[in-house]
PDB file of N, CA and C and ligand atoms in Angstrom:
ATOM      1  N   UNK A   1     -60.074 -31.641   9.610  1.00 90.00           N
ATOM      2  CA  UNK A   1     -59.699 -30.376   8.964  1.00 90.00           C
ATOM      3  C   UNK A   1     -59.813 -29.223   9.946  1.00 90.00           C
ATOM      4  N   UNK A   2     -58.671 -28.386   9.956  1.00 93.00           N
ATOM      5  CA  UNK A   2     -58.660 -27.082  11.000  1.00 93.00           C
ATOM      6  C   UNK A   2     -58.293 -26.024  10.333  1.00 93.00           C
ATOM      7  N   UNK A   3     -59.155 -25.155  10.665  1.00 96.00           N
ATOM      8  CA  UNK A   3     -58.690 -23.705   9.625  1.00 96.00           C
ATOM      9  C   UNK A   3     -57.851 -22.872  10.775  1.00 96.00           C
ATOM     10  N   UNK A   4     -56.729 -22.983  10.270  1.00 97.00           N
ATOM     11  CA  UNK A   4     -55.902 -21.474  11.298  1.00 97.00           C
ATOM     12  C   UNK A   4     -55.559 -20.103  10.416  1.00 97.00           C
ATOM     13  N   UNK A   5     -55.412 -19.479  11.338  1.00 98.00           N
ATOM     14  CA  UNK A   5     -55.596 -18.172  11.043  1.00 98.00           C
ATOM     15  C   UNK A   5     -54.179 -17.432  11.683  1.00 98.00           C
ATOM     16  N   UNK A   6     -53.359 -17.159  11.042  1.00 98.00           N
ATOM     17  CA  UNK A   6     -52.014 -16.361  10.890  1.00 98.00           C
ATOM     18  C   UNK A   6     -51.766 -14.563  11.134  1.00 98.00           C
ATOM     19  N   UNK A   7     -51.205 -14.305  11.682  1.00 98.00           N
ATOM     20  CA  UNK A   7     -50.771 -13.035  12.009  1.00 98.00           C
ATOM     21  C   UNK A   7     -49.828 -12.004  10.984  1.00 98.00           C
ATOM     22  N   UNK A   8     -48.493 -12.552  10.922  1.00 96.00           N
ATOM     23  CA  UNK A   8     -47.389 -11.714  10.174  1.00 96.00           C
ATOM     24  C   UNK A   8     -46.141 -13.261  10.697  1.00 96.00           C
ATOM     25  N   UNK A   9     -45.034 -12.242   9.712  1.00 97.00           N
ATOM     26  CA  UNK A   9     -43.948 -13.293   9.341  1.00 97.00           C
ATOM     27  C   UNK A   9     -43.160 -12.905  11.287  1.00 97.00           C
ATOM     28  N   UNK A  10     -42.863 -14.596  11.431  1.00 98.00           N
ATOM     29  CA  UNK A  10     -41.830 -14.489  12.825  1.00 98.00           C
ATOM     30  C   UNK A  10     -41.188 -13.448  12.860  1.00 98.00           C
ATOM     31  N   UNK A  11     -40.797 -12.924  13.576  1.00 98.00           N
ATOM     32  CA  UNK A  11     -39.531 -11.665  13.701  1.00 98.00           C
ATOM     33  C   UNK A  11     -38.312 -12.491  14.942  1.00 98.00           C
ATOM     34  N   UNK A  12     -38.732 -13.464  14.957  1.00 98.00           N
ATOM     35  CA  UNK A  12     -37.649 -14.273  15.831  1.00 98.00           C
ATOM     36  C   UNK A  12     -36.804 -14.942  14.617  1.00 98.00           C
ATOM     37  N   UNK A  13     -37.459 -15.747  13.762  1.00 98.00           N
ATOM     38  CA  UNK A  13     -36.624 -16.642  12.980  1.00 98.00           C
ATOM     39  C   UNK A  13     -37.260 -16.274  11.421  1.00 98.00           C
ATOM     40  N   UNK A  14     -37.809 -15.375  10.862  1.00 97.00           N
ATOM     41  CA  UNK A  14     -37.949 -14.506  10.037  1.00 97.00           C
ATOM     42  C   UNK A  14     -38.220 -15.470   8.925  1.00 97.00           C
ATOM     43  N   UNK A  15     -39.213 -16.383   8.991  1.00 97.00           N
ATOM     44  CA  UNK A  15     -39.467 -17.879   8.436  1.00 97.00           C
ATOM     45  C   UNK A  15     -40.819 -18.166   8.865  1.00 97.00           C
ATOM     46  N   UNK A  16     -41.421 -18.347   9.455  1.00 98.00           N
ATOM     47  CA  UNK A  16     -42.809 -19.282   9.987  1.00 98.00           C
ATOM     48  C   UNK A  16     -43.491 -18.163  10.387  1.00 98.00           C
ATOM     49  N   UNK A  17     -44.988 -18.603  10.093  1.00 98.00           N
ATOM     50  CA  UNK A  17     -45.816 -17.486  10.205  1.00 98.00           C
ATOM     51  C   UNK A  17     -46.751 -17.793  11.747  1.00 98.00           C
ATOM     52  N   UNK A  18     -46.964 -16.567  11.742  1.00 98.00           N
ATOM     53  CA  UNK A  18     -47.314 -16.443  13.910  1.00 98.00           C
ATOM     54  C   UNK A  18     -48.684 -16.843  13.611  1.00 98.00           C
ATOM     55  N   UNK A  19     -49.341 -18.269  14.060  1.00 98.00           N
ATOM     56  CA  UNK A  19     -50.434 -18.491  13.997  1.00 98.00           C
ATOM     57  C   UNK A  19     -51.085 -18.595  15.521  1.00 98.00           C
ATOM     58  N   UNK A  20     -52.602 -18.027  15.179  1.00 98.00           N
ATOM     59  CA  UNK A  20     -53.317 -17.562  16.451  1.00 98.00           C
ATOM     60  C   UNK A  20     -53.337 -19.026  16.746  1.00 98.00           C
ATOM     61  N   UNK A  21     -53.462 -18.687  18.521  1.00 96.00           N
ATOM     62  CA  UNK A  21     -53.863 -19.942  19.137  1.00 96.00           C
ATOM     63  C   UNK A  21     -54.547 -19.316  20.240  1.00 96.00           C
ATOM     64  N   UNK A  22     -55.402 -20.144  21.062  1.00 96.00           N
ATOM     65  CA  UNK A  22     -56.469 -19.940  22.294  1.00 96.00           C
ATOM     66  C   UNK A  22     -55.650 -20.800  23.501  1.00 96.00           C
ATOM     67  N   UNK A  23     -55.445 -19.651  24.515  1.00 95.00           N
ATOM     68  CA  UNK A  23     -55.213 -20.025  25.922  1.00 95.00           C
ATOM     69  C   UNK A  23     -56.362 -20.239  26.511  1.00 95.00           C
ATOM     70  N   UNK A  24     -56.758 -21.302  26.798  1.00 94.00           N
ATOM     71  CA  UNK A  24     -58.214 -21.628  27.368  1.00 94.00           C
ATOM     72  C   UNK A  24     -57.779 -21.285  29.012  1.00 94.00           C
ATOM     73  N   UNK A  25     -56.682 -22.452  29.684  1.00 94.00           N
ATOM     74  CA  UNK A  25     -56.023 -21.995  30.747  1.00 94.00           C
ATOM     75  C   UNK A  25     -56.329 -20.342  31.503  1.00 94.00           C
ATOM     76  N   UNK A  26     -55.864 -19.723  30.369  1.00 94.00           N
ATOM     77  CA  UNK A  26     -55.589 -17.844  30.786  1.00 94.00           C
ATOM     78  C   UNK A  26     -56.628 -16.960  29.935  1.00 94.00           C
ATOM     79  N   UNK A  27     -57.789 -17.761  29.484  1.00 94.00           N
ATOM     80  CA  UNK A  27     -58.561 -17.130  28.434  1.00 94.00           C
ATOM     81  C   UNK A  27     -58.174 -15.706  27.853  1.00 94.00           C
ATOM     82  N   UNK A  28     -57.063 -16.394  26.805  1.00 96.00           N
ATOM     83  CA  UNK A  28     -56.496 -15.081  26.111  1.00 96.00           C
ATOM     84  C   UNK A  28     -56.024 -15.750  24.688  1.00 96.00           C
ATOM     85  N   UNK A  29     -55.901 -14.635  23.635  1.00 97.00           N
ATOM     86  CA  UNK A  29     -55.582 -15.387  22.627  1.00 97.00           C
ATOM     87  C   UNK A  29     -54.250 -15.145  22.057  1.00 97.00           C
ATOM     88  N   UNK A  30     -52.900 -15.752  21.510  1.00 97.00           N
ATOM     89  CA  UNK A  30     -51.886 -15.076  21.559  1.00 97.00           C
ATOM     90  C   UNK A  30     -51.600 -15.830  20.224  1.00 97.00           C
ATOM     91  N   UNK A  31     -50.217 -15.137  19.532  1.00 98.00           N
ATOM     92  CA  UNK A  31     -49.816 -16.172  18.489  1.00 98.00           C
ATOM     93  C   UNK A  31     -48.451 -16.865  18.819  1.00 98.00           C
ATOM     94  N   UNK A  32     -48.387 -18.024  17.994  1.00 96.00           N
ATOM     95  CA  UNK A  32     -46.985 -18.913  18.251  1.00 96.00           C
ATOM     96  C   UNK A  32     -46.657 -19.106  16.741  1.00 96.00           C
ATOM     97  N   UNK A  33     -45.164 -18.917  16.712  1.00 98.00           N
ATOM     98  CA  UNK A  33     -44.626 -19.168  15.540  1.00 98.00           C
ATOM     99  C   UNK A  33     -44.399 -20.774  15.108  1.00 98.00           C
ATOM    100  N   UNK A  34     -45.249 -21.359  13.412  1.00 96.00           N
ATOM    101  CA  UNK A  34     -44.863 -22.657  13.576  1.00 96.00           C
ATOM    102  C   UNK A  34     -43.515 -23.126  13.067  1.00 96.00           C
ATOM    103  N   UNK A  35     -42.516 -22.712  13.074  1.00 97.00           N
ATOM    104  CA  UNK A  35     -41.197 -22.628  12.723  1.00 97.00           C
ATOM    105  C   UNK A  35     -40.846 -23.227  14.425  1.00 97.00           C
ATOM    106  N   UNK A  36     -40.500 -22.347  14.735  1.00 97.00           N
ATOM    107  CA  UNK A  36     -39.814 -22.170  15.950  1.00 97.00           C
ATOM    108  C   UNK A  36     -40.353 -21.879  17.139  1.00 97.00           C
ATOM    109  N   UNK A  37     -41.909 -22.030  17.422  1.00 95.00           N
ATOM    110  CA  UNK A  37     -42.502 -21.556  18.714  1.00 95.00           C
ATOM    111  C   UNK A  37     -42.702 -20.745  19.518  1.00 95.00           C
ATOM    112  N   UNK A  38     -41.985 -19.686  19.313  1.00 97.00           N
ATOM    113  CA  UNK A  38     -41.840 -18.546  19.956  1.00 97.00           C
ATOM    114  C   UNK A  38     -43.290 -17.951  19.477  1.00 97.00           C
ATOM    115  N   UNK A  39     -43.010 -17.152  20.439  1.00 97.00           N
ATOM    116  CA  UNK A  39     -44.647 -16.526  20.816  1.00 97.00           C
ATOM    117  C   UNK A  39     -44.930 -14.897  21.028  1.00 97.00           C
ATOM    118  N   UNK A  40     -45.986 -14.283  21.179  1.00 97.00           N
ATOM    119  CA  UNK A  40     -46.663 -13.072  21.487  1.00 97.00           C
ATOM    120  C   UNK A  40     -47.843 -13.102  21.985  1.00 97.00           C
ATOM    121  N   UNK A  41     -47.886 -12.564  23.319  1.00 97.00           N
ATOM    122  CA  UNK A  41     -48.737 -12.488  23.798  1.00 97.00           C
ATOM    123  C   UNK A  41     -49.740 -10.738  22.997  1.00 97.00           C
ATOM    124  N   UNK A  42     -48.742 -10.279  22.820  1.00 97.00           N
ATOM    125  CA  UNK A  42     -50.038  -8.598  22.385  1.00 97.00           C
ATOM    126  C   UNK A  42     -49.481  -8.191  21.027  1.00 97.00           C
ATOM    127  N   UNK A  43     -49.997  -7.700  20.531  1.00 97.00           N
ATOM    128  CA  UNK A  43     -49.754  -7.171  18.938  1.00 97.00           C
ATOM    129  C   UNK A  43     -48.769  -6.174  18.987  1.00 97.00           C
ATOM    130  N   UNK A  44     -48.791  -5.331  19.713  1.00 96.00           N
ATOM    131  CA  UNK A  44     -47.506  -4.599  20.164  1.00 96.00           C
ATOM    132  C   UNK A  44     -46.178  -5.115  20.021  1.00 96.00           C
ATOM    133  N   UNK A  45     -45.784  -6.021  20.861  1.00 96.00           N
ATOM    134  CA  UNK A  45     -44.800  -6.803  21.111  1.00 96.00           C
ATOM    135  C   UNK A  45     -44.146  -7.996  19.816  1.00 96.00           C
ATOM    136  N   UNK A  46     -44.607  -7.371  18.512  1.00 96.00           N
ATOM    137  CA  UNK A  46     -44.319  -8.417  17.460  1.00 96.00           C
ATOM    138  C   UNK A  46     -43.407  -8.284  17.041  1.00 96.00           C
ATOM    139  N   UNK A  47     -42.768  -7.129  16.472  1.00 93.00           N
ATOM    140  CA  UNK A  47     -42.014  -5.979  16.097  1.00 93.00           C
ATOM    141  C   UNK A  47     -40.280  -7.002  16.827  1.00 93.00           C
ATOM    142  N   UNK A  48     -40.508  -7.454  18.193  1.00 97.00           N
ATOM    143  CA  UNK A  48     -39.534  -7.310  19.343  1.00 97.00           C
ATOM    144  C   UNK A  48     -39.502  -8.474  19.561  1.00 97.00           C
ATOM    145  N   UNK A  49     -38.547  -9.081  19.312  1.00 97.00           N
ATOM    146  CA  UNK A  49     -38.491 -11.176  20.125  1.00 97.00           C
ATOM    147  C   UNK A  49     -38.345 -10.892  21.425  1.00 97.00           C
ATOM    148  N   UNK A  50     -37.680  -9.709  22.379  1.00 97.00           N
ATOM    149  CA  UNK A  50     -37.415  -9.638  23.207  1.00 97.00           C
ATOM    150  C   UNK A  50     -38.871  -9.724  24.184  1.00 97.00           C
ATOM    151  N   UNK A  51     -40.229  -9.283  23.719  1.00 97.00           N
ATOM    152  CA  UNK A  51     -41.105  -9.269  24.264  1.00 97.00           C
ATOM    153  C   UNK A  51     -41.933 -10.911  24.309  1.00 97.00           C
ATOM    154  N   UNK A  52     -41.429 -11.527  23.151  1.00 97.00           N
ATOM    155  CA  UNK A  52     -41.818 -13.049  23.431  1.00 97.00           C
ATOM    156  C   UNK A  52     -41.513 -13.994  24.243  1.00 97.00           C
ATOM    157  N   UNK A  53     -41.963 -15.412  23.725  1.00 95.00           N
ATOM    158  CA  UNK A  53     -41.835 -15.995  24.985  1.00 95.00           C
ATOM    159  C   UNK A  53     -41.258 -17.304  24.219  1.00 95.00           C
ATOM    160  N   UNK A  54     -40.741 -18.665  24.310  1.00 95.00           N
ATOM    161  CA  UNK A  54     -40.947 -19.897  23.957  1.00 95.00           C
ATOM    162  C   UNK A  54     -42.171 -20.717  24.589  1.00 95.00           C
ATOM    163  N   UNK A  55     -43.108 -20.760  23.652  1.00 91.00           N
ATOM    164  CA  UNK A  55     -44.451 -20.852  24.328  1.00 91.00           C
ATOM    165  C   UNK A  55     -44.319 -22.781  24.340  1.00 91.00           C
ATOM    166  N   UNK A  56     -43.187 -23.186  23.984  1.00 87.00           N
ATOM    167  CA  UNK A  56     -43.162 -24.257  24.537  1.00 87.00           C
ATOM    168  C   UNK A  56     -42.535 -25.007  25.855  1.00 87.00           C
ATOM    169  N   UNK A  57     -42.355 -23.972  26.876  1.00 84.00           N
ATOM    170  CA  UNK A  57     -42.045 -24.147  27.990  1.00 84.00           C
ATOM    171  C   UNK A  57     -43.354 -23.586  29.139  1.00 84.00           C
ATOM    172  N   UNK A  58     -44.311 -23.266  28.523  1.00 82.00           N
ATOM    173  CA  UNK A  58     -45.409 -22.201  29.034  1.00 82.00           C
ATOM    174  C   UNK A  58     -46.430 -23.827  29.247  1.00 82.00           C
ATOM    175  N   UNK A  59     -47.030 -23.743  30.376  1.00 87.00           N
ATOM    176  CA  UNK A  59     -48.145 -24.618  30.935  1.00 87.00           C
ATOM    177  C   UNK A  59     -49.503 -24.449  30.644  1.00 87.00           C
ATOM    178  N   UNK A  60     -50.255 -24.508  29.838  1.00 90.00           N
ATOM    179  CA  UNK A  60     -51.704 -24.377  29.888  1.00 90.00           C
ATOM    180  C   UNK A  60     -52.119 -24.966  28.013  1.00 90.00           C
ATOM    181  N   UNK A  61     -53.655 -25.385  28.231  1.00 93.00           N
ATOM    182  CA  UNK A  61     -54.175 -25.829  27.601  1.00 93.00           C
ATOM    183  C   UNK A  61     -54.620 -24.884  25.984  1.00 93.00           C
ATOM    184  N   UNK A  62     -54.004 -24.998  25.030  1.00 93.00           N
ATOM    185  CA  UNK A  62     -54.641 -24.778  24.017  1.00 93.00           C
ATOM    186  C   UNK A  62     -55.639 -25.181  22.857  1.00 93.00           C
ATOM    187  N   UNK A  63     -56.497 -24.319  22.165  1.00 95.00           N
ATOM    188  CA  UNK A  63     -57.252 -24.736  21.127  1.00 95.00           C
ATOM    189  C   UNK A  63     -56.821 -24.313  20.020  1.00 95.00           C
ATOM    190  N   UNK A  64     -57.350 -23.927  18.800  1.00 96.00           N
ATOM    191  CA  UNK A  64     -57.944 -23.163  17.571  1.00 96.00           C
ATOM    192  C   UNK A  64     -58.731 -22.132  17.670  1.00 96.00           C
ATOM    193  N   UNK A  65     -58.376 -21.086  17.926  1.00 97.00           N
ATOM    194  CA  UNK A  65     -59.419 -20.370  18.128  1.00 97.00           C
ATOM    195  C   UNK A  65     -60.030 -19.748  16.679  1.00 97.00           C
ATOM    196  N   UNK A  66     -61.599 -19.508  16.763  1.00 96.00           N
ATOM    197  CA  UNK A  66     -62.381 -19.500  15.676  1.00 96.00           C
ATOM    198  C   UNK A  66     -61.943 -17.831  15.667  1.00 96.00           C
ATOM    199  N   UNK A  67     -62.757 -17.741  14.259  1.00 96.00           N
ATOM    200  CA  UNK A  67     -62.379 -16.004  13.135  1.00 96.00           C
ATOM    201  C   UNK A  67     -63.165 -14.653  14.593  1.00 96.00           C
ATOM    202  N   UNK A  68     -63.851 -15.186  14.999  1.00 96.00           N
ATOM    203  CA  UNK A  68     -64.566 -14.689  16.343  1.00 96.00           C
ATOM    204  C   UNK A  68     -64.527 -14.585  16.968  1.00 96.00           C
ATOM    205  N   UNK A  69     -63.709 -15.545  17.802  1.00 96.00           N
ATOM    206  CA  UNK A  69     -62.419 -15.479  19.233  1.00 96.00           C
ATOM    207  C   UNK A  69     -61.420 -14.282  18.575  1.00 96.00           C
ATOM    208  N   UNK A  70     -60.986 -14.348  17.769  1.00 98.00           N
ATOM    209  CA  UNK A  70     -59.357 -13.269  17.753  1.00 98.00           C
ATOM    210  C   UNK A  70     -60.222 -12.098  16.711  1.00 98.00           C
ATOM    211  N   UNK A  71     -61.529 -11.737  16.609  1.00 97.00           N
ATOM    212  CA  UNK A  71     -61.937 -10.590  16.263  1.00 97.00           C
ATOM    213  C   UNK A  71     -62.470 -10.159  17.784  1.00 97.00           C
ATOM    214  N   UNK A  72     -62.874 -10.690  18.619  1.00 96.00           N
ATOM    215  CA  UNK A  72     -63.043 -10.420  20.040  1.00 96.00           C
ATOM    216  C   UNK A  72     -62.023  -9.614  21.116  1.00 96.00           C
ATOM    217  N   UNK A  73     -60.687 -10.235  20.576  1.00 97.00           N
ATOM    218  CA  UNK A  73     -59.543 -10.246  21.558  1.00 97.00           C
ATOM    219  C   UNK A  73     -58.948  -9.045  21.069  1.00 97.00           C
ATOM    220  N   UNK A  74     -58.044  -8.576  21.494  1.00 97.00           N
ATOM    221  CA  UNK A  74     -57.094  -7.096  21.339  1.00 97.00           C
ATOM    222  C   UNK A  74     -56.045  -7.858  19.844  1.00 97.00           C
ATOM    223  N   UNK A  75     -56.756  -8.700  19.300  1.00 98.00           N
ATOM    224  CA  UNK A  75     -55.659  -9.388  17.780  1.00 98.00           C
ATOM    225  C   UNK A  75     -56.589  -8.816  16.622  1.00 98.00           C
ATOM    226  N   UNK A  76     -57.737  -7.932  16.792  1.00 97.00           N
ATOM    227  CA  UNK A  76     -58.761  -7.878  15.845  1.00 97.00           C
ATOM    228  C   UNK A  76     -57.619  -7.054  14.811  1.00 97.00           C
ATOM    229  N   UNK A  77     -58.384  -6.840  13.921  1.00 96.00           N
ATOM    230  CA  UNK A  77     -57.414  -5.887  12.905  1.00 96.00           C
ATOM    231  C   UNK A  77     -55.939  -7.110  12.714  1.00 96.00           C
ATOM    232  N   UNK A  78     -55.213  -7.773  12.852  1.00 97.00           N
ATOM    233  CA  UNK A  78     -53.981  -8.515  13.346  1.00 97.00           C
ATOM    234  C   UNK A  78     -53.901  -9.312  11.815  1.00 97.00           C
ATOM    235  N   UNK A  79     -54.946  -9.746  11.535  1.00 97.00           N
ATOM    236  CA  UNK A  79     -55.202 -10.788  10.811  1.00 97.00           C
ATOM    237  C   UNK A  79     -54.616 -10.951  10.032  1.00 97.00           C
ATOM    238  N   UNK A  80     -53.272 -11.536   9.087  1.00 97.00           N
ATOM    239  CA  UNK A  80     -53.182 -11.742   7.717  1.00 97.00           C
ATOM    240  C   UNK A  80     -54.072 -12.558   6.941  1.00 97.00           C
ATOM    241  N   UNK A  81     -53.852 -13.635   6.565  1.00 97.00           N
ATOM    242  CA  UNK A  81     -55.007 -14.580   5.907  1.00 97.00           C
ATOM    243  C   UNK A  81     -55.039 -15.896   7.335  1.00 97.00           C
ATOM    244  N   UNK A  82     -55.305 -17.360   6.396  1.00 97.00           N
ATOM    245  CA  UNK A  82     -55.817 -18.355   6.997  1.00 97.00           C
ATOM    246  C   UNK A  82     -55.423 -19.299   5.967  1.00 97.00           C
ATOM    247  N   UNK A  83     -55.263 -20.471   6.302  1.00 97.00           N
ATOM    248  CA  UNK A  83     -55.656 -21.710   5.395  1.00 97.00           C
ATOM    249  C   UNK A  83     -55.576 -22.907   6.341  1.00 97.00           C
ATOM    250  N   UNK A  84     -56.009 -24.132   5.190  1.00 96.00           N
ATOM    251  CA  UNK A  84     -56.558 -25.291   5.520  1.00 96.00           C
ATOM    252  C   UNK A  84     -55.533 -26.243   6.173  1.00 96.00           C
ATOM    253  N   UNK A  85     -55.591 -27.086   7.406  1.00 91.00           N
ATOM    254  CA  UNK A  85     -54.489 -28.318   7.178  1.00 91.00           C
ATOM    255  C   UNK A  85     -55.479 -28.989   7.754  1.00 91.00           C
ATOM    256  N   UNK A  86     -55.033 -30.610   7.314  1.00 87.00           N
ATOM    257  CA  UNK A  86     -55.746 -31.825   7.793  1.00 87.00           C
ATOM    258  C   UNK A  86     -55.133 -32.477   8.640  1.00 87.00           C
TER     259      UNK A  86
HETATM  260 ZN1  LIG B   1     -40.284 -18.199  14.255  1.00 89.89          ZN
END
């Protein structure tokens, strides 16, 4: 069981919600859309696909990051909700 924790609705494909993930690689925390993958690195840049990335062409190791990692990171305030998948 993994609890993730969600941002706001894609603004790329206006469907899948931007869930936080942990760049262990670049110790930073960014979100990826689970629709379509596309990504944000800063809260700023959500608004704008042009500022994203396809974070499935991007190299480095990810986790889950806990309610404490992305209240840490420049995503605090960011938060929509969370829920459960197994
Ligand atoms: Zn999307």
């Amino acid at each position: 069981m993994r609890t993730l924790y969600w941002s706001s609705t894609c603004a790329n494909c206006n469907q899948g919600r931007l869930l936080f993930q942990n760049d262990i690689t670049n110790a930073r925390v960014y979100v990826h859309c689970e629709e379509c993958e596309w990504g944000w690195l800063h809260p700023e840049g959500l608004g704008d696909v042009a500022q994203g990335f396809l974070t499935l062409l991007s190299d480095y190791e990810t986790t889950d990051p806990t309610l404490e990692e992305i209240e840490r990171s420049e995503w605090r305030g960011h938060i929509a909700g969370s829920f459960e998948e197994t």
